[in-house]
PDB file of C-alpha atoms in Angstrom:
ATOM      1  CA  UNK A  22     -62.571-219.333  -0.032  1.00  0.00           C
ATOM      2  CA  UNK A  23     -62.746-219.692  -4.196  1.00  0.00           C
ATOM      3  CA  UNK A  24     -58.958-220.219  -5.484  1.00  0.00           C
ATOM      4  CA  UNK A  25     -57.707-218.378  -8.344  1.00  0.00           C
ATOM      5  CA  UNK A  26     -55.169-219.567 -10.745  1.00  0.00           C
ATOM      6  CA  UNK A  27     -52.193-217.367 -11.240  1.00  0.00           C
ATOM      7  CA  UNK A  28     -50.150-216.796 -14.581  1.00  0.00           C
ATOM      8  CA  UNK A  29     -47.914-214.093 -15.296  1.00  0.00           C
ATOM      9  CA  UNK A  30     -49.118-213.038 -18.543  1.00  0.00           C
ATOM     10  CA  UNK A  31     -46.109-210.446 -18.793  1.00  0.00           C
ATOM     11  CA  UNK A  32     -42.500-209.517 -17.665  1.00  0.00           C
ATOM     12  CA  UNK A  33     -41.365-206.612 -17.828  1.00  0.00           C
ATOM     13  CA  UNK A  34     -37.368-206.258 -17.482  1.00  0.00           C
ATOM     14  CA  UNK A  35     -35.487-202.739 -17.173  1.00  0.00           C
ATOM     15  CA  UNK A  36     -31.727-202.298 -16.733  1.00  0.00           C
ATOM     16  CA  UNK A  37     -30.419-199.915 -14.304  1.00  0.00           C
ATOM     17  CA  UNK A  38     -27.441-198.470 -13.132  1.00  0.00           C
ATOM     18  CA  UNK A  39     -28.184-197.592  -9.651  1.00  0.00           C
ATOM     19  CA  UNK A  40     -26.579-199.785  -7.436  1.00  0.00           C
ATOM     20  CA  UNK A  41     -23.560-202.749  -8.273  1.00  0.00           C
ATOM     21  CA  UNK A  42     -25.649-205.399  -6.359  1.00  0.00           C
ATOM     22  CA  UNK A  43     -29.251-203.831  -7.993  1.00  0.00           C
ATOM     23  CA  UNK A  44     -28.924-205.385 -11.537  1.00  0.00           C
ATOM     24  CA  UNK A  45     -32.451-204.939 -12.649  1.00  0.00           C
ATOM     25  CA  UNK A  46     -36.062-203.765 -12.309  1.00  0.00           C
ATOM     26  CA  UNK A  47     -38.880-206.226 -13.492  1.00  0.00           C
ATOM     27  CA  UNK A  48     -42.489-205.641 -13.113  1.00  0.00           C
ATOM     28  CA  UNK A  49     -45.105-208.318 -13.871  1.00  0.00           C
ATOM     29  CA  UNK A  50     -48.436-208.446 -14.933  1.00  0.00           C
ATOM     30  CA  UNK A  51     -50.922-211.282 -13.317  1.00  0.00           C
ATOM     31  CA  UNK A  52     -53.763-212.904 -15.501  1.00  0.00           C
ATOM     32  CA  UNK A  53     -53.968-209.800 -17.470  1.00  0.00           C
ATOM     33  CA  UNK A  54     -55.317-207.908 -14.921  1.00  0.00           C
ATOM     34  CA  UNK A  55     -53.052-207.073 -11.939  1.00  0.00           C
ATOM     35  CA  UNK A  56     -50.101-205.134 -11.991  1.00  0.00           C
ATOM     36  CA  UNK A  57     -46.903-205.683  -9.471  1.00  0.00           C
ATOM     37  CA  UNK A  58     -44.323-203.328 -10.160  1.00  0.00           C
ATOM     38  CA  UNK A  59     -40.535-202.671  -8.219  1.00  0.00           C
ATOM     39  CA  UNK A  60     -39.329-206.232  -8.358  1.00  0.00           C
ATOM     40  CA  UNK A  61     -35.623-206.459  -8.458  1.00  0.00           C
ATOM     41  CA  UNK A  62     -32.786-209.024  -9.442  1.00  0.00           C
ATOM     42  CA  UNK A  63     -30.238-208.433  -7.376  1.00  0.00           C
ATOM     43  CA  UNK A  64     -26.329-209.907  -7.447  1.00  0.00           C
ATOM     44  CA  UNK A  65     -26.140-211.604  -3.977  1.00  0.00           C
ATOM     45  CA  UNK A  66     -23.171-213.533  -3.085  1.00  0.00           C
ATOM     46  CA  UNK A  67     -24.715-216.759  -3.855  1.00  0.00           C
ATOM     47  CA  UNK A  68     -25.637-215.179  -7.273  1.00  0.00           C
ATOM     48  CA  UNK A  69     -28.900-213.593  -8.856  1.00  0.00           C
ATOM     49  CA  UNK A  70     -32.017-213.970  -6.539  1.00  0.00           C
ATOM     50  CA  UNK A  71     -35.531-211.997  -7.408  1.00  0.00           C
ATOM     51  CA  UNK A  72     -36.328-209.345  -4.375  1.00  0.00           C
ATOM     52  CA  UNK A  73     -39.829-208.584  -4.215  1.00  0.00           C
ATOM     53  CA  UNK A  74     -41.148-205.180  -4.014  1.00  0.00           C
ATOM     54  CA  UNK A  75     -40.426-203.350  -0.402  1.00  0.00           C
ATOM     55  CA  UNK A  76     -40.507-199.727   1.348  1.00  0.00           C
ATOM     56  CA  UNK A  77     -38.125-198.271   3.660  1.00  0.00           C
ATOM     57  CA  UNK A  78     -39.407-197.944   7.280  1.00  0.00           C
ATOM     58  CA  UNK A  79     -38.520-194.923   8.768  1.00  0.00           C
ATOM     59  CA  UNK A  80     -36.458-196.849  11.435  1.00  0.00           C
ATOM     60  CA  UNK A  81     -34.266-197.538   8.543  1.00  0.00           C
ATOM     61  CA  UNK A  82     -35.186-201.703   8.247  1.00  0.00           C
ATOM     62  CA  UNK A  83     -37.166-202.541   4.717  1.00  0.00           C
ATOM     63  CA  UNK A  84     -40.376-204.617   4.330  1.00  0.00           C
ATOM     64  CA  UNK A  85     -41.797-206.645   1.765  1.00  0.00           C
ATOM     65  CA  UNK A  86     -44.931-204.531  -0.119  1.00  0.00           C
ATOM     66  CA  UNK A  87     -45.684-208.004  -1.698  1.00  0.00           C
ATOM     67  CA  UNK A  88     -45.198-211.375  -0.707  1.00  0.00           C
ATOM     68  CA  UNK A  89     -46.027-215.096  -1.969  1.00  0.00           C
ATOM     69  CA  UNK A  90     -46.359-217.228   1.029  1.00  0.00           C
ATOM     70  CA  UNK A  91     -46.900-220.833  -0.998  1.00  0.00           C
ATOM     71  CA  UNK A  92     -42.698-221.778  -1.472  1.00  0.00           C
ATOM     72  CA  UNK A  93     -43.505-223.457  -5.273  1.00  0.00           C
ATOM     73  CA  UNK A  94     -45.318-220.660  -6.529  1.00  0.00           C
ATOM     74  CA  UNK A  95     -42.476-217.762  -5.405  1.00  0.00           C
ATOM     75  CA  UNK A  96     -40.210-220.686  -7.102  1.00  0.00           C
ATOM     76  CA  UNK A  97     -41.843-220.207 -10.300  1.00  0.00           C
ATOM     77  CA  UNK A  98     -42.152-216.510  -9.941  1.00  0.00           C
ATOM     78  CA  UNK A  99     -38.349-215.948  -9.437  1.00  0.00           C
ATOM     79  CA  UNK A 100     -37.505-218.819 -12.139  1.00  0.00           C
ATOM     80  CA  UNK A 101     -39.728-216.734 -14.364  1.00  0.00           C
ATOM     81  CA  UNK A 102     -38.374-213.236 -14.095  1.00  0.00           C
ATOM     82  CA  UNK A 103     -34.775-214.978 -13.983  1.00  0.00           C
ATOM     83  CA  UNK A 104     -35.326-216.792 -17.281  1.00  0.00           C
ATOM     84  CA  UNK A 105     -36.703-213.564 -19.084  1.00  0.00           C
ATOM     85  CA  UNK A 106     -33.800-211.690 -17.183  1.00  0.00           C
ATOM     86  CA  UNK A 107     -31.127-214.223 -19.235  1.00  0.00           C
ATOM     87  CA  UNK A 108     -33.488-213.866 -22.443  1.00  0.00           C
ATOM     88  CA  UNK A 109     -32.847-210.158 -22.413  1.00  0.00           C
ATOM     89  CA  UNK A 110     -29.334-210.738 -21.857  1.00  0.00           C
ATOM     90  CA  UNK A 111     -28.485-212.803 -24.361  1.00  0.00           C
ATOM     91  CA  UNK A 112     -30.266-210.494 -27.193  1.00  0.00           C
TER      92      UNK A 112
END
């Protein structure tokens, strides 16, 4: 299987006022070719964290529609999205 180098080429942050816990929705573009929408920045009990897009099942449980299996890559994505959020907050 061919390995593909993945880069975030754009991060779009949109503030929402739907919930006290959800601060913003984020969309990212990978390699100027793949769009992932519905990423959430949530204010949890231990601070802000990034949640991947999810859907609610009929049973009431949520499941991620996009998952990052590599922990280092997941941390890089989360840090990049949070950095962009903090940059927007300063402006």
